[in-house]
XYZ file of C-alpha atoms in Angstrom:
599
model
C 4.724 -22.492 19.846
C 1.438 -20.692 20.401
C 3.244 -17.341 20.699
C 5.117 -18.054 17.473
C 1.871 -18.823 15.614
C 0.219 -15.679 16.988
C 3.238 -13.651 15.904
C 2.969 -15.039 12.383
C -0.722 -14.077 12.334
C 0.163 -10.572 13.491
C 2.810 -10.202 10.803
C 0.431 -11.548 8.173
C -2.133 -8.890 9.099
C 0.447 -6.089 9.080
C 1.824 -7.199 5.719
C -1.695 -7.343 4.285
C -2.523 -3.913 5.701
C 0.714 -2.534 4.242
C 0.021 -4.014 0.802
C -3.476 -2.531 0.828
C -2.694 0.930 2.181
C 0.979 1.630 1.523
C 2.786 -0.860 -0.749
C 5.526 1.724 -1.360
C 6.647 1.308 2.244
C 7.232 -2.411 1.767
C 9.296 -1.853 -1.368
C 11.389 0.899 0.228
C 12.011 -1.054 3.429
C 12.914 -4.131 1.414
C 15.416 -2.156 -0.690
C 16.835 -0.654 2.494
C 17.460 -4.154 3.845
C 19.056 -5.259 0.584
C 21.502 -2.313 0.635
C 22.439 -3.092 4.244
C 23.187 -6.671 3.211
C 25.256 -5.465 0.229
C 27.249 -3.167 2.491
C 28.004 -6.094 4.793
C 29.174 -8.279 1.926
C 31.498 -5.515 0.718
C 32.868 -5.038 4.230
C 33.682 -8.745 4.581
C 34.880 -9.649 1.065
C 36.678 -6.553 -0.256
C 39.369 -6.196 2.466
C 40.260 -9.862 1.910
C 40.563 -9.324 -1.862
C 42.681 -6.192 -1.431
C 45.023 -7.852 1.085
C 45.268 -10.989 -1.048
C 46.183 -8.912 -4.141
C 48.882 -7.116 -2.170
C 50.350 -10.353 -0.783
C 50.542 -11.885 -4.248
C 52.185 -8.729 -5.594
C 49.482 -8.005 -8.110
C 49.726 -4.972 -10.330
C 49.246 -1.641 -8.610
C 46.406 -0.822 -10.979
C 44.561 -3.927 -9.884
C 44.960 -3.092 -6.198
C 43.903 0.533 -6.745
C 40.883 -0.676 -8.715
C 39.839 -2.957 -5.839
C 40.249 -0.127 -3.321
C 38.245 2.184 -5.595
C 35.477 -0.408 -5.960
C 35.412 -0.835 -2.173
C 35.279 2.909 -1.516
C 32.684 3.645 -4.203
C 30.617 0.637 -3.134
C 30.540 1.831 0.478
C 29.784 5.387 -0.652
C 26.934 4.119 -2.808
C 25.551 2.011 0.050
C 25.701 4.882 2.543
C 23.987 7.236 0.099
C 21.242 4.730 -0.681
C 20.747 3.956 3.013
C 20.310 7.667 3.733
C 17.943 8.027 0.766
C 15.803 5.005 1.641
C 15.817 5.952 5.322
C 14.256 9.343 4.562
C 11.681 7.794 2.237
C 10.949 5.094 4.775
C 10.260 7.619 7.544
C 7.743 9.396 5.292
C 5.863 6.249 4.302
C 6.075 4.767 7.785
C 4.345 7.860 9.117
C 1.748 7.591 6.347
C 1.183 3.990 7.400
C 0.617 5.072 10.991
C -1.901 7.703 9.934
C -3.651 5.146 7.721
C -3.988 2.909 10.752
C -5.463 5.808 12.739
C -7.827 6.538 9.857
C -8.948 2.907 9.901
C -9.823 3.361 13.579
C -11.819 6.506 12.819
C -13.714 4.803 10.012
C -14.488 1.922 12.344
C -15.729 4.342 15.014
C -18.367 5.707 12.603
C -19.774 2.215 12.085
C -20.017 1.094 15.707
C -23.498 1.137 17.188
C -24.373 4.489 18.746
C -25.461 2.655 21.888
C -21.879 1.441 22.402
C -19.805 4.534 21.660
C -20.037 5.914 25.189
C -19.319 2.673 27.011
C -16.198 2.781 29.158
C -15.002 -0.550 27.770
C -15.202 0.646 24.159
C -13.553 3.997 24.926
C -10.687 2.125 26.586
C -10.362 -0.163 23.536
C -10.264 2.873 21.254
C -7.614 4.637 23.322
C -5.413 1.538 23.425
C -5.795 1.068 19.659
C -4.801 4.693 19.044
C -1.762 4.404 21.293
C -0.386 1.296 19.593
C -1.060 2.336 15.983
C 2.191 4.327 15.717
C 4.147 1.519 17.353
C 2.701 -1.071 15.000
C 3.888 0.708 11.894
C 7.417 0.833 13.339
C 7.313 -2.911 13.895
C 6.241 -3.338 10.298
C 9.261 -1.295 9.242
C 11.465 -3.521 11.379
C 10.073 -6.582 9.655
C 11.021 -5.377 6.193
C 14.066 -3.338 7.162
C 15.883 -4.651 10.213
C 14.727 -8.252 9.989
C 15.287 -8.599 6.255
C 18.714 -6.927 6.260
C 19.940 -8.831 9.312
C 18.585 -12.099 7.960
C 20.534 -11.604 4.724
C 23.612 -10.599 6.703
C 23.487 -13.680 8.911
C 23.127 -15.955 5.872
C 26.110 -14.228 4.244
C 28.432 -14.470 7.222
C 27.399 -18.054 7.990
C 28.121 -18.952 4.380
C 31.614 -17.497 4.808
C 32.170 -19.225 8.151
C 30.940 -22.558 6.768
C 34.059 -22.651 4.567
C 36.088 -23.002 7.771
C 34.018 -25.666 9.513
C 30.425 -26.832 9.380
C 30.735 -27.562 13.091
C 31.342 -23.914 13.776
C 28.094 -23.059 11.969
C 26.286 -25.626 14.125
C 27.728 -24.145 17.318
C 26.656 -20.638 16.245
C 23.111 -21.838 15.501
C 22.876 -23.560 18.904
C 24.044 -20.410 20.653
C 21.544 -18.342 18.625
C 18.755 -20.711 19.717
C 19.817 -20.456 23.370
C 19.924 -16.651 23.154
C 16.440 -16.672 21.654
C 15.172 -18.663 24.645
C 16.858 -16.207 27.017
C 15.405 -13.215 25.157
C 11.914 -14.718 25.256
C 12.289 -15.367 28.980
C 13.313 -11.743 29.518
C 10.319 -10.522 27.568
C 7.879 -12.639 29.549
C 9.276 -11.507 32.874
C 9.302 -7.867 31.728
C 5.575 -8.127 31.018
C 4.920 -9.460 34.534
C 7.104 -6.719 36.035
C 5.203 -4.082 34.043
C 1.810 -5.425 35.141
C 2.933 -5.203 38.763
C 4.388 -1.721 38.167
C 1.091 -0.532 36.690
C -0.765 -1.662 39.810
C 1.765 0.016 42.090
C 1.867 3.254 40.065
C -1.884 3.762 40.443
C -1.369 4.230 44.194
C 1.997 5.952 43.850
C 0.797 8.541 41.320
C -2.315 9.244 43.371
C -0.314 9.957 46.525
C 2.082 12.185 44.541
C -0.911 14.057 43.138
C -2.288 14.621 46.650
C 0.831 16.575 47.603
C -0.067 19.402 45.225
C -3.847 19.082 45.010
C -5.621 22.049 46.575
C -8.973 20.240 46.762
C -7.762 18.353 49.837
C -6.191 21.331 51.624
C -9.128 21.676 54.019
C -9.117 18.000 55.046
C -5.323 18.071 55.427
C -5.537 20.900 57.917
C -8.701 19.969 59.780
C -7.792 16.326 60.284
C -4.016 16.632 60.462
C -3.710 14.106 57.640
C -0.137 14.992 56.667
C 1.449 11.989 58.430
C -1.172 9.642 57.014
C -0.486 10.842 53.455
C 3.283 10.615 54.036
C 2.843 7.033 55.190
C 0.743 6.132 52.116
C 3.350 7.736 49.860
C 6.217 5.920 51.600
C 4.361 2.627 51.351
C 3.736 3.046 47.595
C 7.310 4.237 47.007
C 8.745 1.209 48.828
C 6.659 -1.186 46.709
C 7.731 0.619 43.543
C 11.443 0.497 44.419
C 11.168 -3.167 45.425
C 9.620 -4.083 42.076
C 12.280 -2.123 40.150
C 15.058 -3.735 42.209
C 13.668 -7.196 41.511
C 13.515 -6.382 37.807
C 17.101 -5.050 37.836
C 18.471 -8.179 39.553
C 16.728 -10.393 37.018
C 18.113 -8.372 34.094
C 21.624 -8.515 35.551
C 21.464 -12.331 35.692
C 20.132 -12.574 32.150
C 22.729 -10.105 30.842
C 25.556 -12.173 32.336
C 24.105 -15.303 30.700
C 23.838 -13.552 27.311
C 27.423 -12.311 27.569
C 28.623 -15.840 28.410
C 26.917 -17.178 25.299
C 28.373 -14.375 23.143
C 31.833 -14.922 24.566
C 31.605 -18.654 23.944
C 30.554 -18.018 20.340
C 33.451 -15.636 19.670
C 35.989 -17.826 21.501
C 35.019 -20.905 19.483
C 35.247 -18.936 16.242
C 38.645 -17.492 17.035
C 39.974 -20.880 18.126
C 38.920 -22.561 14.882
C 40.302 -19.769 12.680
C 43.648 -19.681 14.520
C 43.905 -23.479 14.330
C 43.324 -23.400 10.554
C 45.874 -20.633 10.115
C 48.520 -22.417 12.184
C 48.018 -25.548 10.069
C 48.577 -23.462 6.927
C 45.059 -24.158 5.677
C 44.357 -20.476 5.190
C 46.485 -17.445 4.398
C 46.508 -14.140 6.258
C 43.989 -12.498 3.899
C 41.498 -15.295 4.593
C 42.290 -14.977 8.290
C 41.152 -11.334 8.314
C 38.021 -12.155 6.326
C 36.997 -14.876 8.761
C 37.641 -12.639 11.770
C 35.500 -9.918 10.210
C 32.767 -12.486 9.496
C 32.792 -13.669 13.130
C 32.558 -10.103 14.433
C 29.698 -9.430 12.023
C 28.050 -12.655 13.191
C 28.231 -11.485 16.785
C 26.742 -8.079 15.954
C 24.132 -9.411 13.513
C 22.865 -12.152 15.815
C 22.380 -9.587 18.580
C 20.455 -7.325 16.199
C 18.403 -10.181 14.793
C 17.408 -11.359 18.251
C 16.448 -7.831 19.233
C 14.220 -7.566 16.173
C 12.655 -10.989 16.752
C 11.885 -10.139 20.373
C 10.339 -6.831 19.327
C 8.359 -8.532 16.586
C 6.985 -10.956 19.159
C 5.577 -7.914 20.896
C 3.447 -7.140 17.837
C 1.037 -9.814 18.967
C 0.216 -7.891 22.138
C -0.007 -4.585 20.275
C -2.035 -5.992 17.433
C -4.465 -7.643 19.838
C -5.226 -4.204 21.277
C -5.544 -2.677 17.814
C -7.683 -5.480 16.411
C -9.805 -5.642 19.558
C -11.327 -2.332 18.473
C -11.412 -3.049 14.720
C -13.208 -6.342 15.332
C -15.855 -4.767 17.553
C -19.276 -5.807 16.176
C -21.214 -3.449 13.879
C -24.691 -4.836 14.430
C -26.722 -1.948 13.013
C -24.307 -0.838 10.280
C -23.927 -4.305 8.802
C -27.477 -5.616 9.292
C -29.318 -4.114 6.295
C -28.632 -5.051 2.680
C -31.254 -3.225 0.574
C -29.475 -0.314 -1.102
C -32.513 1.010 -2.930
C -35.169 2.737 -0.829
C -38.667 1.506 -1.800
C -41.065 4.324 -2.768
C -44.783 4.791 -3.103
C -46.295 5.056 -6.577
C -46.182 8.855 -6.267
C -42.492 8.746 -5.216
C -43.163 9.657 -1.566
C -42.237 8.002 1.717
C -44.520 6.739 4.474
C -43.117 5.943 7.920
C -44.998 3.815 10.407
C -44.089 3.183 14.044
C -45.917 -0.051 14.743
C -46.238 -1.151 18.403
C -42.744 0.212 19.094
C -41.247 -0.172 22.556
C -37.664 0.568 23.599
C -35.424 0.455 26.640
C -31.905 1.854 26.779
C -29.162 -0.716 27.395
C -28.750 -1.830 31.011
C -32.037 -0.212 32.085
C -35.322 -1.825 33.049
C -37.655 1.118 32.486
C -39.077 1.655 29.011
C -38.157 4.954 27.356
C -40.944 4.395 24.801
C -43.878 2.061 25.188
C -46.239 0.664 22.523
C -45.887 3.589 20.118
C -48.090 3.741 17.013
C -47.862 6.682 14.621
C -47.744 7.249 10.848
C -46.358 10.200 8.872
C -45.321 10.838 5.282
C -43.388 13.123 2.962
C -44.889 16.613 3.096
C -45.948 16.362 6.746
C -44.881 18.830 9.410
C -44.544 16.869 12.635
C -44.226 18.735 15.922
C -43.027 16.764 18.944
C -43.395 18.228 22.409
C -43.229 17.000 25.976
C -41.316 17.356 29.213
C -37.684 16.354 29.566
C -37.401 12.582 29.606
C -40.797 12.104 27.978
C -39.265 10.197 25.041
C -39.017 12.886 22.336
C -35.315 12.511 21.527
C -35.539 8.741 21.913
C -38.254 8.755 19.242
C -35.876 10.539 16.853
C -32.961 8.247 17.713
C -35.077 5.250 16.766
C -36.180 6.940 13.539
C -32.503 7.604 12.658
C -31.745 4.057 13.744
C -29.113 5.151 16.214
C -30.777 2.434 18.268
C -32.914 -0.510 17.187
C -36.332 -1.040 18.722
C -36.762 -3.768 21.326
C -40.339 -4.541 20.383
C -42.440 -3.751 17.340
C -41.023 -2.332 14.117
C -40.467 0.858 12.154
C -41.591 0.581 8.543
C -40.627 2.705 5.543
C -43.082 2.123 2.745
C -43.912 -1.214 4.342
C -40.268 -2.354 4.672
C -38.663 -2.755 8.089
C -35.861 -0.202 8.219
C -33.547 -2.924 9.587
C -33.539 -4.436 6.093
C -32.205 -1.234 4.492
C -28.518 -0.493 3.987
C -27.727 1.796 6.894
C -25.582 4.292 5.007
C -28.195 4.570 2.247
C -30.944 5.023 4.833
C -29.150 7.866 6.614
C -28.888 9.812 3.358
C -32.621 10.447 3.678
C -32.054 12.765 6.648
C -30.817 16.268 7.386
C -30.414 16.457 11.145
C -29.852 19.242 13.654
C -29.483 17.337 16.942
C -29.959 19.019 20.291
C -26.303 18.406 21.137
C -25.025 19.350 17.666
C -21.286 19.753 17.134
C -19.330 22.086 14.869
C -15.909 21.083 13.646
C -13.080 23.530 14.325
C -12.733 24.138 10.586
C -14.091 27.070 8.585
C -17.770 27.971 8.526
C -18.043 27.053 4.840
C -16.480 23.654 5.519
C -18.874 23.046 8.415
C -21.801 23.726 6.102
C -20.675 22.081 2.856
C -18.026 19.603 4.022
C -16.127 18.269 0.975
C -18.437 20.202 -1.400
C -17.647 23.630 0.088
C -15.248 24.689 -2.687
C -17.628 23.771 -5.523
C -20.888 25.127 -4.129
C -20.016 28.444 -2.512
C -23.143 30.173 -3.826
C -25.355 27.525 -2.266
C -23.488 27.854 1.046
C -24.010 31.610 1.012
C -27.683 31.110 0.251
C -28.366 28.790 3.189
C -26.349 31.071 5.513
C -28.523 33.961 4.328
C -31.606 31.846 5.095
C -30.535 31.694 8.744
C -29.606 35.419 8.788
C -25.875 34.840 9.285
C -24.349 35.728 5.926
C -23.907 39.470 6.552
C -22.297 38.830 9.938
C -19.830 36.404 8.356
C -19.002 38.784 5.508
C -18.102 41.447 8.059
C -15.377 39.209 9.548
C -11.781 39.593 8.284
C -11.784 36.055 6.871
C -15.440 35.887 5.944
C -16.813 32.398 5.444
C -13.273 31.059 5.833
C -13.338 31.986 9.528
C -12.706 29.030 11.790
C -15.400 28.202 14.324
C -12.966 28.095 17.237
C -9.896 29.957 18.445
C -8.170 26.603 18.545
C -6.809 27.724 15.166
C -5.380 31.108 14.234
C -8.021 33.539 12.926
C -10.722 31.516 14.675
C -13.882 33.145 16.026
C -15.806 32.356 19.193
C -19.333 32.420 17.805
C -22.244 32.792 20.210
C -24.499 29.846 20.983
C -27.215 31.208 18.701
C -24.768 31.770 15.840
C -23.384 28.273 16.193
C -26.917 26.909 16.129
C -27.647 28.804 12.913
C -24.551 27.296 11.292
C -25.838 23.843 12.255
C -29.237 24.626 10.747
C -27.595 25.965 7.558
C -25.720 22.656 7.331
C -29.056 20.810 7.393
C -30.473 23.134 4.709
C -27.419 22.535 2.504
C -27.813 18.749 2.580
C -31.255 18.944 0.915
C -32.337 15.530 2.180
C -36.047 14.659 1.891
C -36.454 14.430 5.676
C -35.441 17.168 8.114
C -35.112 16.386 11.813
C -34.733 19.444 14.032
C -34.216 18.825 17.739
C -34.560 22.120 19.639
C -33.232 24.141 16.666
C -34.072 27.496 18.250
C -33.043 26.804 21.858
C -30.291 29.486 21.834
C -32.087 31.959 19.543
C -34.211 34.977 20.496
C -37.907 35.067 19.460
C -37.401 37.371 16.442
C -34.588 35.229 15.063
C -36.645 32.140 15.870
C -39.482 33.406 13.663
C -37.029 33.995 10.828
C -35.618 30.486 11.245
C -39.134 29.044 11.100
C -39.844 30.937 7.898
C -36.600 29.676 6.409
C -37.449 26.094 7.416
C -40.840 26.417 5.751
C -39.233 27.845 2.609
C -36.594 25.138 2.176
C -38.746 22.204 3.271
C -41.526 22.294 0.689
C -42.453 18.680 -0.146
C -40.148 17.450 2.639
C -40.977 15.625 5.838
C -40.088 17.901 8.748
C -39.882 16.559 12.301
C -39.531 19.377 14.789
C -38.807 18.821 18.499
C -39.011 21.847 20.728
C -40.013 23.119 24.140
C -41.112 26.323 22.415
C -44.588 25.747 21.060
C -44.607 28.697 18.672
C -43.369 26.386 15.919
C -46.201 23.882 16.348
C -48.852 26.123 14.774
C -47.391 25.369 11.330
C -47.400 21.596 11.949
C -50.196 19.462 10.531
C -49.530 16.779 13.168
C -48.418 17.388 16.746
C -47.359 14.535 19.017
C -47.471 15.167 22.762
C -45.196 12.783 24.654
C -45.486 11.857 28.305
C -43.702 8.998 30.102
C -42.712 7.345 26.840
C -46.172 7.404 25.269
C -48.072 9.691 22.911
C -50.949 11.020 24.997
C -52.246 13.603 22.506
C -52.073 13.728 18.722
C -53.506 16.129 16.152
C -53.157 19.565 14.548
C -52.732 22.750 16.560
C -56.401 23.611 16.198
C -57.553 20.105 17.129
C -55.383 19.977 20.243
C -56.433 23.455 21.345
C -60.056 22.377 21.095
C -59.339 19.284 23.208
C -58.316 21.607 26.040
C -55.716 19.119 27.252
C -52.027 19.301 28.132
C -51.058 20.877 24.829
C -53.619 23.636 25.284
C -52.305 24.386 28.785
C -48.665 24.456 27.689
C -49.368 26.656 24.673
C -51.359 29.217 26.653
C -48.656 29.325 29.307
C -45.869 29.944 26.802
C -47.922 32.449 24.809
C -47.877 34.750 27.845
C -44.072 34.599 27.976
C -43.800 35.490 24.304
C -46.026 38.530 24.827
C -43.885 39.620 27.767
C -40.652 39.184 25.764
C -41.971 41.205 22.831
C -43.185 43.970 25.157
C -39.795 44.059 26.849
C -38.031 44.330 23.481
C -40.383 47.133 22.436
C-alpha cells in the first residue's frame, strides 16, 4: 500500500511538472492513447459486423461499405498514431531537457559551500541520469497506460455480454499477475544491488589487466596469479548472482504463463459452450475470440506499464533528492530594494566577523573589522592562505559568517534578496571560467547581439580588440577548440576576456581577484589604467600578489593568518616600515629587472 501511495505521489509530481513545462505533451500522449483505443474497438467490432452482414445476406453495397469503413478507419488510426508518435517524441525530449534545465537552475541556488561535496555531486549525477527516464515514464502514463486502460475496459465490456463470471475470473487473474510482477520487481532490485557490489570488484580486476600503472608491481612481485585469483573470485560471484536471478525469473515466467493459459482456456470454454447452446452465432463467436485475445495482450501490456510506473518512485526520489536540497543562503533574504545613503552611495562594514570553512576547526578569518564605501579603492594583499579570497567570498555571500555580521548601509546582508544583492558586483575571480561559446557571448551573455559596440569598447580597454579582429571569425570566435573554428587563447588573453566581462556588467562594485596573474608588466599597467577609467565612482576591491596596483588604492588591507595586521594608504604603510613596506620593496626590484630585461 505504501508503494502504491508513493507511486501516486510520483505521478502527481510528473503530471504537475508536465502541465507547467510542456502541456502539449500531455494532450498529444492522451490523443495517442485515444486513437489506440479506437483502433482496438474497430478491430473487435467491425469484423463481427461484416461477417454478420454476410451471413444474413445483406446487400453487397452494405457489406462493401462496412469493409470500406473498416479499412479507412484502420488507415486513419495508423496515420494518426504515426503522426502523434512523431510529435510525442519531440515533446518528450523537450520535457527531458526541461527537467535537466530545472536541475541546472537548482544548482545555481545551492549554497556555494555545498557544491563541491561528494554527496551533493552524487545526488546531481543521479538526478541527471534519471531525468530522461522520467519523461519516458510520463509518456507511458498518458500513452501506454491510457490506451491500454481504455482497451481493457472495451474488451471487458464485450466479454461481459457472455458472462459476468468470466469478467470476474479475468480480474482475479489480473490481480494475481500484478502480485507476481511486483514480486519480480522487488527481487530484481535486490539482485541489482548485489550485482552493483560485485561489479565494483569485478570491474576493478578487469581494469588491472590493461592498466600500465601496475606493470612494475606485476613484474617485481610476480602478482599475476594473485590478480587472476581475484578476477576468478569476482567472476564466480557475478555468475552465481546472475544464475540465481535467471532461476527466479524462470519460475516466475512459468507462473505467469500458467495464469495466462488459465485465462484464455476459461474464455474459450465459455464462448464454445455458448455457441454450442445456440446462444450466439458465428459472427459473435469471432468477436468474442478476438476480444479474449486482445484481453490477453492488453493485460500483459497494462501490467508491464504499471510495473514500470511503480519504478518512477525510485527514479523520482533520486531526482527530487537534488531538487529538494536546501537553499539556505539563496532563500534567506527578502529585501529586494538595496538601502542607500542620502547621497546614493553604499557603505560596507565588516563587524567582528569570524569564519571557519565547513568541517574545519581553524578560523580562516578572525574578528575582522573594516569599513569601505562607494568610491574607495581597496587593495588586499597577503600570503597564500592569509584569508584574502575568504574575505571576498564572505562579501559576495558565497558563505555566511559564523560570528559577527556584514552590514550594507546598516542592514545585515543576510536580510537582502540574494539575487538582488549579487547584481551589485562585477567579479573576476582567481579561478575564473570562460564558457566555450564566442568571445562576444562570454562578455555580453544574452545582451551580446544588442550591445556589440559596448562589447568592442570593453575589449579595447583590455587591449584585445585588435587581436580578435585579426581572427577569421573575429569576436564570434569560440574560446575553445571544443567547437569548430574555436581558438586556444593564451592564459593572459583569457584573463583579459574575463576582465572585459566585468567591465561590461557596469555594476557599482568591482571585485578583482588576481586579475593580472597571467599578464606581463606592460599589459598589467594598461589593465590598471583601464580599471581606473571604468571604475570612477565605483567601489573597487583588488586582490593581488603584485603590489604595483596598490599605489592607486586609498585603503590597503594586509592579511596574515586570517587577520588584518596592517591597514592604510600606500604612503601610510610605507612610512610604517612594516610587512607591506618589505613586500613592496622586494617586488619593486623584480619589476626593475623585468623592465631592464625587456629593454
